[in-house]
Amino acid sequence: YTLFFKSYKLNGLFLSIILIFALKPALSTVSYSQTNFLVLFLLLLVYRYSEKIFAGLFLAIAVFTKPYLAIFGLFFLLTKRWNIIISGIISTMLIVLITFLIVGKEPFISYLFNNPIHRDVAAYVFSEEINQSLHAVMLRQNIITLENPLIYTSVVGIILLVTIIILVILARKKLFHSMFIILL
């Protein structure tokens, strides 16, 4: 509401409420206790406070919620907002330290070295149509195999390279809002 609808006053507030509560997918996300809304909320906070050091804290929390959000660090890196990058690093170190102190050494080490990333994923995970990831689509179309993901790695590398080039161009033109949109 504050970011996008504040100028519409009460109508903007009502629209925000309707968008959250009237849309069935939004309610399903909440009822299934998924982290999507938390992540989107954290991204809104990163965007809103992108000029202040709090953005680093919100980005650190977002990365711990969904690790792929680390790509938003590129936004601050390319816009040379070093104070936000430093606050993000300090926030990350504090979160790691607090987690280590609360859960102890064994669970912490187990999480780092015995998590699902290090296990082989069964092929059936990619065969379901509900899995919309690029990896799953390329596997279902027989473009790649689980044993030889070289094409997938190349496609992801090209996408990342093109994205970084576009971000650098936008940063030089000082189109920071457009950079954030590209990262989304």
Tab-separated table of C-alpha atoms in Angstrom:
chain	number	residue	atom	x	y	z
A	1	TYR	CA	0.000	0.000	0.000
A	2	THR	CA	2.689	2.477	1.025
A	3	LEU	CA	4.797	1.840	-2.076
A	4	PHE	CA	2.174	1.758	-4.797
A	5	PHE	CA	-1.271	2.865	-3.636
A	6	LYS	CA	-0.706	5.552	-0.989
A	7	SER	CA	-1.624	8.365	-3.376
A	8	TYR	CA	-5.054	6.752	-3.810
A	9	LYS	CA	-5.645	6.978	-0.053
A	10	LEU	CA	-8.549	4.822	1.176
A	11	ASN	CA	-9.266	3.382	-2.284
A	12	GLY	CA	-5.659	2.208	-2.498
A	13	LEU	CA	-5.906	0.565	0.897
A	14	PHE	CA	-9.094	-1.244	-0.107
A	15	LEU	CA	-7.517	-2.371	-3.379
A	16	SER	CA	-4.510	-3.749	-1.485
A	17	ILE	CA	-6.797	-5.662	0.876
A	18	ILE	CA	-8.867	-7.017	-2.009
A	19	LEU	CA	-5.756	-8.136	-3.893
A	20	ILE	CA	-4.552	-10.079	-0.872
A	21	PHE	CA	-7.786	-11.619	0.388
A	22	ALA	CA	-9.916	-12.062	-2.729
A	23	LEU	CA	-7.427	-13.925	-4.862
A	24	LYS	CA	-7.613	-17.674	-4.240
A	25	PRO	CA	-3.924	-18.364	-5.035
A	26	ALA	CA	-2.910	-15.765	-2.459
A	27	LEU	CA	-5.100	-17.389	0.184
A	28	SER	CA	-3.793	-20.849	-0.766
A	29	THR	CA	-0.222	-19.661	-0.344
A	30	VAL	CA	-1.015	-18.456	3.151
A	31	SER	CA	-3.058	-21.522	4.108
A	32	TYR	CA	-0.296	-23.890	2.954
A	33	SER	CA	2.233	-21.869	4.979
A	34	GLN	CA	4.445	-21.266	1.978
A	35	THR	CA	7.147	-18.664	2.195
A	36	ASN	CA	6.176	-16.812	-0.999
A	37	PHE	CA	4.477	-13.906	0.757
A	38	LEU	CA	7.319	-13.565	3.245
A	39	VAL	CA	9.832	-13.456	0.391
A	40	LEU	CA	7.773	-10.921	-1.570
A	41	PHE	CA	7.376	-8.815	1.561
A	42	LEU	CA	11.132	-8.903	2.156
A	43	LEU	CA	11.767	-7.928	-1.477
A	44	LEU	CA	9.382	-5.002	-1.098
A	45	LEU	CA	11.334	-3.935	1.972
A	46	VAL	CA	14.628	-4.272	0.071
A	47	TYR	CA	13.160	-2.130	-2.705
A	48	ARG	CA	11.671	0.447	-0.360
A	49	TYR	CA	14.852	0.846	1.690
A	50	SER	CA	17.280	0.377	-1.223
A	51	GLU	CA	18.962	3.673	-0.266
A	52	LYS	CA	19.395	2.743	3.412
A	53	ILE	CA	21.522	0.122	5.147
A	54	PHE	CA	18.400	-1.761	6.285
A	55	ALA	CA	18.180	-3.138	2.740
A	56	GLY	CA	21.205	-5.323	3.515
A	57	LEU	CA	19.461	-6.851	6.526
A	58	PHE	CA	16.248	-7.501	4.582
A	59	LEU	CA	18.211	-9.022	1.702
A	60	ALA	CA	20.109	-11.297	4.110
A	61	ILE	CA	16.839	-12.535	5.643
A	62	ALA	CA	15.358	-13.020	2.157
A	63	VAL	CA	18.389	-15.063	1.060
A	64	PHE	CA	18.042	-17.316	4.097
A	65	THR	CA	14.363	-17.758	3.211
A	66	LYS	CA	14.966	-18.482	-0.495
A	67	PRO	CA	18.673	-18.691	-1.444
A	68	TYR	CA	18.124	-17.772	-5.089
A	69	LEU	CA	17.354	-14.209	-3.951
A	70	ALA	CA	21.098	-13.707	-3.563
A	71	ILE	CA	20.970	-12.507	-7.167
A	72	PHE	CA	19.539	-9.236	-5.819
A	73	GLY	CA	22.996	-8.643	-4.381
A	74	LEU	CA	23.968	-7.810	-7.982
A	75	PHE	CA	21.691	-4.777	-7.780
A	76	PHE	CA	23.682	-3.310	-4.888
A	77	LEU	CA	26.999	-4.434	-6.327
A	78	LEU	CA	26.368	-2.799	-9.711
A	79	THR	CA	24.962	0.372	-8.143
A	80	LYS	CA	28.047	0.505	-5.889
A	81	ARG	CA	26.090	0.745	-2.655
A	82	TRP	CA	28.909	-0.614	-0.531
A	83	ASN	CA	27.308	0.287	2.801
A	84	ILE	CA	24.322	-1.924	1.974
A	85	ILE	CA	26.574	-4.771	0.836
A	86	ILE	CA	28.565	-4.496	4.075
A	87	SER	CA	25.371	-4.396	6.169
A	88	GLY	CA	24.143	-7.485	4.301
A	89	ILE	CA	27.388	-9.340	5.012
A	90	ILE	CA	27.332	-8.329	8.684
A	91	SER	CA	23.646	-9.292	8.953
A	92	THR	CA	24.400	-12.663	7.361
A	93	MET	CA	27.263	-13.301	9.785
A	94	LEU	CA	25.062	-12.360	12.759
A	95	ILE	CA	22.236	-14.626	11.575
A	96	VAL	CA	24.680	-17.509	11.113
A	97	LEU	CA	26.215	-16.899	14.557
A	98	ILE	CA	22.830	-16.680	16.300
A	99	THR	CA	21.637	-19.820	14.508
A	100	PHE	CA	24.810	-21.653	15.515
A	101	LEU	CA	24.361	-20.588	19.148
A	102	ILE	CA	20.683	-21.594	19.232
A	103	VAL	CA	20.747	-24.957	17.410
A	104	GLY	CA	24.265	-26.070	18.317
A	105	LYS	CA	27.188	-27.444	16.362
A	106	GLU	CA	25.814	-30.812	15.181
A	107	PRO	CA	22.560	-29.604	13.548
A	108	PHE	CA	24.365	-26.617	12.063
A	109	ILE	CA	27.111	-28.742	10.468
A	110	SER	CA	24.513	-31.287	9.360
A	111	TYR	CA	22.502	-28.565	7.635
A	112	LEU	CA	25.558	-27.308	5.777
A	113	PHE	CA	26.942	-30.648	4.632
A	114	ASN	CA	23.983	-33.076	4.612
A	115	ASN	CA	21.247	-31.081	2.955
A	116	PRO	CA	19.122	-32.028	-0.077
A	117	ILE	CA	21.418	-30.188	-2.495
A	118	HIS	CA	24.048	-32.876	-1.987
A	119	ARG	CA	21.640	-35.756	-2.631
A	120	ASP	CA	20.641	-37.120	-5.993
A	121	VAL	CA	17.148	-36.122	-7.019
A	122	ALA	CA	14.929	-38.882	-8.378
A	123	ALA	CA	13.927	-38.458	-12.017
A	124	TYR	CA	10.199	-38.560	-11.204
A	125	VAL	CA	10.510	-35.170	-9.502
A	126	PHE	CA	11.077	-33.622	-12.936
A	127	SER	CA	8.408	-35.614	-14.776
A	128	GLU	CA	5.387	-33.930	-13.210
A	129	GLU	CA	3.888	-31.095	-15.259
A	130	ILE	CA	3.515	-28.983	-12.117
A	131	ASN	CA	7.310	-28.626	-11.982
A	132	GLN	CA	7.862	-25.530	-14.149
A	133	SER	CA	11.610	-25.163	-13.622
A	134	LEU	CA	13.820	-24.800	-16.687
A	135	HIS	CA	15.674	-27.944	-15.652
A	136	ALA	CA	12.475	-30.005	-15.448
A	137	VAL	CA	11.118	-28.702	-18.766
A	138	MET	CA	14.380	-29.465	-20.554
A	139	LEU	CA	14.417	-32.968	-19.033
A	140	ARG	CA	10.788	-33.642	-20.054
A	141	GLN	CA	11.535	-32.463	-23.608
A	142	ASN	CA	14.584	-34.801	-23.736
A	143	ILE	CA	16.889	-31.854	-24.417
A	144	ILE	CA	19.130	-32.865	-21.497
A	145	THR	CA	19.584	-35.869	-19.231
A	146	LEU	CA	20.283	-36.078	-15.521
A	147	GLU	CA	23.671	-37.591	-16.314
A	148	ASN	CA	24.678	-34.874	-18.800
A	149	PRO	CA	23.288	-31.429	-17.933
A	150	LEU	CA	25.861	-29.553	-20.059
A	151	ILE	CA	23.244	-27.907	-22.297
A	152	TYR	CA	21.273	-26.813	-19.215
A	153	THR	CA	24.397	-25.364	-17.620
A	154	SER	CA	25.201	-23.534	-20.866
A	155	VAL	CA	21.674	-22.094	-21.178
A	156	VAL	CA	21.715	-20.935	-17.554
A	157	GLY	CA	25.164	-19.405	-18.050
A	158	ILE	CA	23.992	-17.535	-21.169
A	159	ILE	CA	20.880	-16.256	-19.368
A	160	LEU	CA	23.021	-15.087	-16.444
A	161	LEU	CA	25.566	-13.428	-18.754
A	162	VAL	CA	22.866	-11.596	-20.754
A	163	THR	CA	21.204	-10.510	-17.503
A	164	ILE	CA	24.469	-9.120	-16.129
A	165	ILE	CA	25.156	-7.257	-19.394
A	166	ILE	CA	21.677	-5.707	-19.315
A	167	LEU	CA	22.134	-4.785	-15.653
A	168	VAL	CA	25.480	-3.114	-16.342
A	169	ILE	CA	23.936	-1.089	-19.181
A	170	LEU	CA	21.023	-0.043	-16.963
A	171	ALA	CA	23.397	0.837	-14.100
A	172	ARG	CA	25.445	3.097	-16.400
A	173	LYS	CA	22.236	4.848	-17.433
A	174	LYS	CA	21.236	5.061	-13.754
A	175	LEU	CA	17.943	3.239	-14.418
A	176	PHE	CA	17.908	1.575	-11.021
A	177	HIS	CA	14.179	0.770	-10.955
A	178	SER	CA	14.555	-1.057	-14.263
A	179	MET	CA	17.453	-3.059	-12.814
A	180	PHE	CA	15.268	-4.223	-9.956
A	181	ILE	CA	12.542	-5.248	-12.404
A	182	ILE	CA	15.010	-7.231	-14.539
A	183	LEU	CA	16.171	-9.110	-11.442
A	184	LEU	CA	12.588	-9.923	-10.566
